[in-house]
Each structure stands twice: as C-alpha cells, then as structure tokens.
Short mmCIF file of C-alpha atoms and ligand atoms in Angstrom, two decimals:
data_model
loop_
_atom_site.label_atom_id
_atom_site.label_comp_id
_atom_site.label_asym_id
_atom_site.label_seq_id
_atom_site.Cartn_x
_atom_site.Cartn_y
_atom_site.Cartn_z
CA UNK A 143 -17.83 26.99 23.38
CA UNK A 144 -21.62 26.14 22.65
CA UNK A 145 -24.36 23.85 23.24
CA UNK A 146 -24.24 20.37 22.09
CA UNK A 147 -26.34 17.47 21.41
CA UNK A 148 -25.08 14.50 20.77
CA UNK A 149 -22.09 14.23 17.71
CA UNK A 150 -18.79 15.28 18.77
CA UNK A 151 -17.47 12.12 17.44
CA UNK A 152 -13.81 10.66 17.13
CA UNK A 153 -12.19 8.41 16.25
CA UNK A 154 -10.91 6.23 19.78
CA UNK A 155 -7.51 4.86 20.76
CA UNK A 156 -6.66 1.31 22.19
CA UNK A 157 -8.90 -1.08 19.99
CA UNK A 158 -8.75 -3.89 17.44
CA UNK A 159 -10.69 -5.54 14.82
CA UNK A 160 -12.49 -8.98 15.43
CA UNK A 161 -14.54 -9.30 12.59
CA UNK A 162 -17.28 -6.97 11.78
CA UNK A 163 -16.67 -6.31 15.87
CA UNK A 164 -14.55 -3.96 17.85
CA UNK A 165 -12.84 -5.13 20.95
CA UNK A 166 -11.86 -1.96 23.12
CA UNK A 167 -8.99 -2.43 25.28
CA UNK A 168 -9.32 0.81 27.38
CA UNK A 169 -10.61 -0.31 30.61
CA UNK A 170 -10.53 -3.78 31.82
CA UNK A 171 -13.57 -4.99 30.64
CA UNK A 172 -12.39 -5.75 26.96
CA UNK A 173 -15.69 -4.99 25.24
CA UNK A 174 -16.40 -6.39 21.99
CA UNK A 175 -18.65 -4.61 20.29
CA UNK A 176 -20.93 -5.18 17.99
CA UNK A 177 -21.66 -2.76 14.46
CA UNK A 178 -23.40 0.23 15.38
CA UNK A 179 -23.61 -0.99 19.29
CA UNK A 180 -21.58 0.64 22.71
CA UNK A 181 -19.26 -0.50 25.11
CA UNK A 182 -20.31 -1.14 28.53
CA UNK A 183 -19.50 3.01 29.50
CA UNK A 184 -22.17 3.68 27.01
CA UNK A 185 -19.74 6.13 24.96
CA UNK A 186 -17.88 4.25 22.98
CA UNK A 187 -19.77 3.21 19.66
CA UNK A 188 -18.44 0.83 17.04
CA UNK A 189 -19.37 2.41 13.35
CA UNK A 190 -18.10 -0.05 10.45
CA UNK A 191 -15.33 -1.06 12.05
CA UNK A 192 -14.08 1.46 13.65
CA UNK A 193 -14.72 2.68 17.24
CA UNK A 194 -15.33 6.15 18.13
CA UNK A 195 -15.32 8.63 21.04
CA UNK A 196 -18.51 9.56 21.93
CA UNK A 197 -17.76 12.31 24.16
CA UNK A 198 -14.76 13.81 23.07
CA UNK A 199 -14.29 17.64 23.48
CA UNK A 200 -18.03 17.05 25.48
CA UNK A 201 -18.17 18.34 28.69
CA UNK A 202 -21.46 18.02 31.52
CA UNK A 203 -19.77 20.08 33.84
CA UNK A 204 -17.02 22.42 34.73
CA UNK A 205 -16.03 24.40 37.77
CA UNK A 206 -12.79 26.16 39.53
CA UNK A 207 -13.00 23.72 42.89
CA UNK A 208 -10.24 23.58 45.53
CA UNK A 209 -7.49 21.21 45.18
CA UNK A 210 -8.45 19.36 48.40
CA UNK A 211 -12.14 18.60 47.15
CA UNK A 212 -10.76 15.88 44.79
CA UNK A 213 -9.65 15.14 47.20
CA UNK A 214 -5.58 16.02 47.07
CA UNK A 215 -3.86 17.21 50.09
CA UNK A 216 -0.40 16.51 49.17
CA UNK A 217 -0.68 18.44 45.84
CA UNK A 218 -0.61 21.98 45.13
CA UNK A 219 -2.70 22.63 48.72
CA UNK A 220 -4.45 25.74 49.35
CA UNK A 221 -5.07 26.08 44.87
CA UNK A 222 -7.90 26.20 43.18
CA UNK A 223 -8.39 23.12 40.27
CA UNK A 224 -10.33 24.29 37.32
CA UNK A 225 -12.43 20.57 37.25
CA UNK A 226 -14.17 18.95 34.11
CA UNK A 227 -16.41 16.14 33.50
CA UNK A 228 -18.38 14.50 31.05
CA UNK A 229 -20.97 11.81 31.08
CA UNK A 230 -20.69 8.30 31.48
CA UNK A 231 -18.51 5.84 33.60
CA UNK A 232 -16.94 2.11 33.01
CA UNK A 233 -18.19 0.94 37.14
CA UNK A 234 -21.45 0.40 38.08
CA UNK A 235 -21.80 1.03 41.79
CA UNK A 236 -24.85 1.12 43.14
CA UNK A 237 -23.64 3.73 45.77
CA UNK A 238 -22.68 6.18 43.07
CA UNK A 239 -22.35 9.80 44.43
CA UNK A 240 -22.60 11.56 40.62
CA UNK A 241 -25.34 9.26 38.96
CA UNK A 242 -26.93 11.82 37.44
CA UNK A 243 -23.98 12.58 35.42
CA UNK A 244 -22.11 8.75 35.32
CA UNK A 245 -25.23 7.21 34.09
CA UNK A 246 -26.62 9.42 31.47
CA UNK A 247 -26.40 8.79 28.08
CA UNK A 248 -26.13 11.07 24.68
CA UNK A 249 -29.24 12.96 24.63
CA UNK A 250 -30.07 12.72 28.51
CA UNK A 251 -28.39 16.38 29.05
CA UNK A 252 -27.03 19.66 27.76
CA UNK A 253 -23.15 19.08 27.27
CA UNK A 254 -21.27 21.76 26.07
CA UNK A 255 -18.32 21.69 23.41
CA UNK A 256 -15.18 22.40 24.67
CA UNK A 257 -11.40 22.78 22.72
CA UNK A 258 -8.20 22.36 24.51
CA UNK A 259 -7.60 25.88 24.45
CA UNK A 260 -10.64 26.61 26.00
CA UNK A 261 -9.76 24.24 28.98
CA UNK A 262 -6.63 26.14 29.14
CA UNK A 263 -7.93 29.51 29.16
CA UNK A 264 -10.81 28.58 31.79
CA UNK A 265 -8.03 27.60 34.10
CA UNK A 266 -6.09 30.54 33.52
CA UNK A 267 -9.04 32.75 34.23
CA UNK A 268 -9.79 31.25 37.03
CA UNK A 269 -6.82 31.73 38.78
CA UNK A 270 -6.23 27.47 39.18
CA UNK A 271 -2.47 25.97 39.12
CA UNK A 272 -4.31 22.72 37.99
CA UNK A 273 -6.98 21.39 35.75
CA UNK A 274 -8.93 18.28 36.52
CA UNK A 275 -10.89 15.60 35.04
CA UNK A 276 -13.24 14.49 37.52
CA UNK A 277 -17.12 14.15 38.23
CA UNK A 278 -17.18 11.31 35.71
CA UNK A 279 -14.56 8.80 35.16
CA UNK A 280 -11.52 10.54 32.75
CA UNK A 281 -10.49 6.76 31.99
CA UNK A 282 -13.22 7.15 29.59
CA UNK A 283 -12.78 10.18 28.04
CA UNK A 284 -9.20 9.31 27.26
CA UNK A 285 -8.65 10.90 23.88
CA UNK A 286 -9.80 14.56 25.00
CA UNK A 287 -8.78 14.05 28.59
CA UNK A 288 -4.80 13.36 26.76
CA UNK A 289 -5.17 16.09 24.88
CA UNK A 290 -6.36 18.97 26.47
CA UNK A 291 -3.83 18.18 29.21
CA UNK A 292 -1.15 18.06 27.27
CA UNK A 293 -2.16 22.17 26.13
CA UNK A 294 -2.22 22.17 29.39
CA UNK A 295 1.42 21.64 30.61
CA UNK A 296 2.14 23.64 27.55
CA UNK A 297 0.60 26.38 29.75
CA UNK A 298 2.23 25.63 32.72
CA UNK A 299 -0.62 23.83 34.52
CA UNK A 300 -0.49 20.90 36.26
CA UNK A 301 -3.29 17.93 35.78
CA UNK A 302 -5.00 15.78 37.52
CA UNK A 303 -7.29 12.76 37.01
CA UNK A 304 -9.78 11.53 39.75
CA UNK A 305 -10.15 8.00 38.82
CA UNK A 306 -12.02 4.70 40.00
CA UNK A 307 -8.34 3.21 38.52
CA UNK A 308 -10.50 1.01 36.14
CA UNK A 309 -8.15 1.17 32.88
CA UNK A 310 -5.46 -1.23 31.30
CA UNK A 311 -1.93 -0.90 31.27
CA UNK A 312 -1.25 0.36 27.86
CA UNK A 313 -3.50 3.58 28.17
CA UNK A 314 -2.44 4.02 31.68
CA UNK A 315 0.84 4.14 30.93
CA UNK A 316 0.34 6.68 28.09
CA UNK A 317 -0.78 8.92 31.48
CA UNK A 318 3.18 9.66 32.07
CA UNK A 319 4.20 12.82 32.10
CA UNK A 320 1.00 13.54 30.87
CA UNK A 321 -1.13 13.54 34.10
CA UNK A 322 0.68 14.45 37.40
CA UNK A 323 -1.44 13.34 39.86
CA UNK A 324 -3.97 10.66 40.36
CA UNK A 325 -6.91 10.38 43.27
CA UNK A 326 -7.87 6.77 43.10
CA UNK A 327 -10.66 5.55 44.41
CA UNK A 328 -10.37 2.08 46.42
CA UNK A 329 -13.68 0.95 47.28
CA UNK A 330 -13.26 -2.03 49.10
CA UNK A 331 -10.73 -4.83 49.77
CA UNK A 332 -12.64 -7.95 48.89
CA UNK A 333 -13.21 -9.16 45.14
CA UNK A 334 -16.52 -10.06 46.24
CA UNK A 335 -17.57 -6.56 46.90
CA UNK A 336 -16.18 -4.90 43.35
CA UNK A 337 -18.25 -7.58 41.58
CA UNK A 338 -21.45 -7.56 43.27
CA UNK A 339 -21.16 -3.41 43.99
CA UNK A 340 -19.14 -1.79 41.30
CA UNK A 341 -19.28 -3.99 38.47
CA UNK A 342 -15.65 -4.98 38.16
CA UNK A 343 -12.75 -6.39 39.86
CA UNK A 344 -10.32 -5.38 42.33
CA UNK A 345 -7.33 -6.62 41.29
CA UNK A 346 -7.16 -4.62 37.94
CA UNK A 347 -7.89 -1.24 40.45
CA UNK A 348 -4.73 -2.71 42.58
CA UNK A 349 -2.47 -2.93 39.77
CA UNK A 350 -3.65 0.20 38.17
CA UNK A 351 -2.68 2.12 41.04
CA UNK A 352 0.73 0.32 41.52
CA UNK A 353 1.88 1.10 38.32
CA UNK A 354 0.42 4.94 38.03
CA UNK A 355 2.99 5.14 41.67
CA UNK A 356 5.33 3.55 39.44
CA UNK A 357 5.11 6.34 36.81
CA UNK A 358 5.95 8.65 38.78
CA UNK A 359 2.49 10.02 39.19
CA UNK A 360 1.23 11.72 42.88
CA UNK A 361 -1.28 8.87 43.79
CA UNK A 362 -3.54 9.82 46.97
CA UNK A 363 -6.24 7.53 47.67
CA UNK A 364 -10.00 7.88 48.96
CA UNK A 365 -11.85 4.59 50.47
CA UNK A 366 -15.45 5.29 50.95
CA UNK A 367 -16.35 3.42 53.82
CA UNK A 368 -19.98 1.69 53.75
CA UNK A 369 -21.31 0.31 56.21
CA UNK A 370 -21.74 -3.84 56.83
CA UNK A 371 -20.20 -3.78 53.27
CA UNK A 372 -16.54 -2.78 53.08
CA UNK A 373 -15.91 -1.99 56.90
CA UNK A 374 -14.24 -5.15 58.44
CA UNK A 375 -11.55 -4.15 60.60
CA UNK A 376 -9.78 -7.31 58.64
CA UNK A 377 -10.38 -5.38 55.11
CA UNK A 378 -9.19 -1.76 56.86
CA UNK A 379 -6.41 -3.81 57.91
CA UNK A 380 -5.58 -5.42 54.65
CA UNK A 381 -5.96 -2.54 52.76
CA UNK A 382 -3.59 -0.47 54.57
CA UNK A 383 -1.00 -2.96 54.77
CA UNK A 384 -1.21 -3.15 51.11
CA UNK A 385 -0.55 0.26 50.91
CA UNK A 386 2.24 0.07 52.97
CA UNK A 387 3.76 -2.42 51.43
CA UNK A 388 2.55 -1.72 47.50
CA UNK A 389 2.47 1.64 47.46
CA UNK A 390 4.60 3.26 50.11
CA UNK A 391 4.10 4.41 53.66
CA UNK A 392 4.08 8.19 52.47
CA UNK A 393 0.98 7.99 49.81
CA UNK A 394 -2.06 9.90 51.73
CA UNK A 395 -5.23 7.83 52.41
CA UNK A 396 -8.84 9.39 52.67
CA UNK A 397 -10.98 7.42 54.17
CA UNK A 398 -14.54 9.19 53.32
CA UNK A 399 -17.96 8.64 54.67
CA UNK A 400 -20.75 6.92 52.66
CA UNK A 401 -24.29 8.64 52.47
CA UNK A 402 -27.34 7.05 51.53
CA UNK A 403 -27.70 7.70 47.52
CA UNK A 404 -28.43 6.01 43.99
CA UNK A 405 -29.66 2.12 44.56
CA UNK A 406 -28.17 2.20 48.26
CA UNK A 407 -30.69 4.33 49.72
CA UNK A 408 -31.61 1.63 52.70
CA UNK A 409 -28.07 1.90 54.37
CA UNK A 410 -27.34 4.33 56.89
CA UNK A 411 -24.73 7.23 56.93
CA UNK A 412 -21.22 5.69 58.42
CA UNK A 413 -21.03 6.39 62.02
CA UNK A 414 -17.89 8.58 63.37
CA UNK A 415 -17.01 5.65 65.47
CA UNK A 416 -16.43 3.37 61.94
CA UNK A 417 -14.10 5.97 60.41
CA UNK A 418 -11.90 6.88 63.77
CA UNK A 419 -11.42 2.88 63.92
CA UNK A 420 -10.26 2.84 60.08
CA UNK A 421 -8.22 5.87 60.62
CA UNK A 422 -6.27 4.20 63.86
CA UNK A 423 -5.79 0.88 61.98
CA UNK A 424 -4.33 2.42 59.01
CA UNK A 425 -2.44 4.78 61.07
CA UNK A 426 -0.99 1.87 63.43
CA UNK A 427 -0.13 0.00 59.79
CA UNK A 428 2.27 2.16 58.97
CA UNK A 429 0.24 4.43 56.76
CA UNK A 430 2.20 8.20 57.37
CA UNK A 431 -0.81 10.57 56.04
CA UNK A 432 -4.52 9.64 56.70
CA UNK A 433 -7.67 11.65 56.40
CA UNK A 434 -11.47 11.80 57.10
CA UNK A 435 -13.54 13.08 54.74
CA UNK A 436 -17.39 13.79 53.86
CA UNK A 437 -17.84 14.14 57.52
CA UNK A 438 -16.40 17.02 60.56
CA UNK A 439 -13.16 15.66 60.55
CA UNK A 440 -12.04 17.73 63.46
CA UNK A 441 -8.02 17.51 63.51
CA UNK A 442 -8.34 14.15 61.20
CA UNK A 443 -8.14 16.76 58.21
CA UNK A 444 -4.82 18.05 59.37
CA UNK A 445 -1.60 16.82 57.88
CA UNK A 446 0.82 16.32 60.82
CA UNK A 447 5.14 15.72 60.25
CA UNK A 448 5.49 11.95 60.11
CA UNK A 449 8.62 12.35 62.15
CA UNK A 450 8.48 14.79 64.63
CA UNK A 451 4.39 14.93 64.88
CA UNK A 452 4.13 19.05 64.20
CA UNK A 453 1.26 19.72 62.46
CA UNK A 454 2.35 21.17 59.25
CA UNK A 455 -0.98 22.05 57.51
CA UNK A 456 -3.88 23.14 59.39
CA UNK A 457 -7.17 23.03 57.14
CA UNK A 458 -10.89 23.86 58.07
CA UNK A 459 -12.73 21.26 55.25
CA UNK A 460 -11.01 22.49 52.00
CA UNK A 461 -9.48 25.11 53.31
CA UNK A 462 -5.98 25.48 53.71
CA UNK A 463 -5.38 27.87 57.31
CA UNK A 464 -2.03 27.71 57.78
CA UNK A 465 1.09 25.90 57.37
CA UNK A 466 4.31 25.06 58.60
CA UNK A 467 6.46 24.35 55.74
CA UNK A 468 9.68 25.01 54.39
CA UNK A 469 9.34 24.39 50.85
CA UNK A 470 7.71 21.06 50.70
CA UNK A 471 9.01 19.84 53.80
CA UNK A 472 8.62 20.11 57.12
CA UNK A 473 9.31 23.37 58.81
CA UNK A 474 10.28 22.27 61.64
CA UNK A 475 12.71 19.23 61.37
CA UNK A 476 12.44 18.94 57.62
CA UNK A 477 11.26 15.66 57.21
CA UNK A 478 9.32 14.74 53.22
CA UNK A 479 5.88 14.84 53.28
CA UNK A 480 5.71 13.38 50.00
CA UNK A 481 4.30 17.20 48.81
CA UNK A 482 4.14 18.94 45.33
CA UNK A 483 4.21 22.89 45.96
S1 SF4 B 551 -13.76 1.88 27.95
FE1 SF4 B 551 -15.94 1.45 27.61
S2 SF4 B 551 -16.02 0.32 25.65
FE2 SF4 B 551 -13.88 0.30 26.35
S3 SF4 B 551 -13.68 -1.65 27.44
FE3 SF4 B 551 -14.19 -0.08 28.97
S4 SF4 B 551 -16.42 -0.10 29.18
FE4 SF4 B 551 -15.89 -1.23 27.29
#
C-alpha cells in the first residue's frame, strides 16, 4: 500500500467510440467526452480514444465500521464492515454529507494505492464478515469496486455497495453475484427535486433499485428527509407505496434526518415530529421494517416480528444488544424477516 498522487490509471468498462469522443454508458448520464476531457464524476478521462479509470485501485478512505452505519440492519447485524471509498461522485446534491471527499478531484488529497488482496486482508484483520464500498459513490469506481470484491467472496466475505442507485442497467447487472447487498439512497419522490437537488433523475434511481431486488441482491433503503423539500406527507406516501408495491413489503426503509451541510447550510435540522409522521405513513403503507436514523431513534431503531410484533433485535445506535432470533427468523413464531445471518 503507499501514497499516491494522481496516475493509477485503467483502462474503463461500458463505453463506445463516437468519433474522436467517448460516450460512457456507466451511469445514466451518457457522457460524451471529449479527447483528453472527464465525464461529469470528474474520474473518468477520455485519452485517444479510449476512456480510462481514474481512480482505480485509489482509495480516500478506509475503516472497519459496523454493519448498521451503512446503514444495513437486515444484513449480517451486530458485524463489523471493513468500508472503502474513493473520490468523486456522478450526483450533485447540494446537501451532500461527504463533500469533501465526493467533490474532490485528482490532486485535491492524499489517496492511497490499494490491491485486491490488500482489501481482502484489511477485512480479515479486522475481524469484518463484509467489505464495503461506500463514502463515495462505488457506481463510479466500478472496475476496482468488481474486482476487489470478487477476491473478496473468494475469501469468504460478503460485499456491499452503498449507492445513490445512479448507474445503467448493463453495469448494474454485472453487480450479480458479485455484490450481495445494496443500501440505496432515495432522496426524494418528485422528479423535480432530483433535478434541481441532485443533478439527475428519479426514475433511473427507481429502476435501478427494482432491478438490483430483482438480482437477487439485499436492497435496504435510506430517505434523507429535508425539510420543505422532500417531506410532503403525499411524497412519504408515494414513496412507500412504491415500495410496497415495487419492491416488496419486507425491504427495510431508513428514513434519516437531514443536517445543515455543503450548499444547504440555511435549512434547519428535521424536526422529530417530521420523521415519526414519515415513519407512521410508511408503516400504515404496508412497509414491514422502518427505521430512524441520524437522530435518537428511541425504539424506532429496533427491528420488531412483522407478524407477531416481538421485538427481535434490540440496538442502541449501531449497536446490536440483543436478539431474539432463531436463525434468521423470528424466535418466537418464526416469521422471515427478510435477514442474511
Ligand atoms: S460514470 Fe462518470 S463519465 Fe460515465 S456517464 Fe456517469 S458521470 Fe459520465
């Protein structure tokens, strides 16, 4: 492992030829890019032709977290999840948690080379069932992100990708059997708001996580509530009914609370009263596991028996206090709690 500036270069999957121009077909916005210019993520350059992975094997950050940070609660609970991230991202919000990190560029900080086998044996030696790719968005470090997860299940981890679900079909499906479980992020319900907060559109983020469910992959989901912007109780109750009905009853939604950061410094924290009324809609829609997060959740955090209402996994934040399971059902009546042990 060592110090890098930029270089790490390679070549990219999922583009074409137009010309002396490359048009990526990664993530949905279809760059075409000029010679010697970047796609819209900022690491992904085309060089005569051809288009090339900034980033690969380049990592900003890297840290054994618990499972339930990314947040999953239905996946491995109580582990630990060594997590990786590079720089850059393919969404723009303006109420970006990570900026420092999603908006840098080559040059702006010290990244550090890292092999597959080095991911592998950081996880090992830190004691984590998983590894993730998270603090920036994995879509856009697909070609190491494929990779090094692959050595992974070779070593009989598990992977995950925390996601804004911004990436095409093609590449997504590639993610079978190569990453087991997805948080996706769901920022809103309205195409309005993806466009005029995140930079992109909702309906690609929609699909995206239909078909990862589709695959096979553990989808959870985290909605960041912000205030006046994505808190309707007609958008709570659109999205969950689309999860209902899209998804399935059973996939776990974490609704998370919004704090004043990167251009949306003028908006205030969400009050407790917005996220009990999202919980209770989604809750009365049918979804079975709902959450609170970024905020003292009290027994919100807890995942109760969607049949016989025992609660069969106590946390405190991350933390896993006790359960009552029997294998990865309930313990009590037995019931699926859509869980991976
Ligand atoms: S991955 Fe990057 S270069 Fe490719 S289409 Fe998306 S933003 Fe553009």
């Amino acid at each position: 492992m060592s110090i890098s500036g930029p270089g790490n270069d390679s070549e990219a999957e999922f583009y074409a030829r137009e010309g002396d121009k490359v048009r990526c077909s990664l993530c949905p916005h279809s760059c075409l890019i000029a010679d010697r210019r970047r796609g819209l993520c900022g690491v992904r350059e085309n060089r005569d032709g051809k288009l090339y992975s900034l980033i690969f094997g380049l990592a900003s950050s890297m840290h054994p977290d618990p499972i339930e940070k990314k947040p999953l609660f239905h996946f491995l609970p109580g582990s630990t999840s060594m997590s990786f991230g590079s720089i850059g991202c393919n969404l723009f919000c303006m109420h970006c948690q990570n900026f420092e990190i999603s908006r840098a560029r080559l040059g702006d900080l010290p990244l550090q080379h890292i092999t597959p086998a080095e991911v592998v044996s950081m996880a090992k030696d830190s004691g984590s069932k998983s590894i993730s790719w998270t603090y920036n968005e994995p879509t856009i470090w697909h070609e190491f992100t494929t990779l090094a997860s692959k050595a992974a299940h070779e070593a009989g981890l598990k992977t995950v990708y925390v996601t804004n679900g911004y990436i095409q079909e093609a590449p997504l499906r590639e993610l079978k059997g190569v990453i087991d479980a997805m948080n996706i992020d769901v920022k809103g319900f309205r195409e309005e708001f993806y466009k005029s907060v995140c930079g992109g559109r909702l309906e690609a983020v929609l699909r995206a996580c239909e078909i990862s469910v589709e695959l096979g992959i553990h989808v959870e989901l985290t909605y960041l509530i912000i205030p006046e912007h994505n808190d309707s109780e007609k958008e709570l109750t659109e999205f969950s009914r689309w999860v209902v009905s899209k998804l399935g009853r059973g996939v776990p939604v974490h609704f998370s609370a919004f704090h004043p950061d990167y251009k949306m410094t003028n908006i205030p924290r969400t009050p407790d009263k917005t996220l009990a009324k999202a919980y209770d809609i989604a809750r009365n829609e049918g979804v079975e596991f709902v959450y609170l997060g970024n905020v003292f959740a009290g027994e919100k955090d807890d995942t109760y028996c969607p049949k016989c209402g025992t609660k069969v996994i106590d946390r405190d934040g991350f933390w896993v206090r006790s359960t009552i399971l029997k294998g990865s059902r309930c313990g009590k009546c037995g019931a699926d709690l859509n869980l991976v042990i």
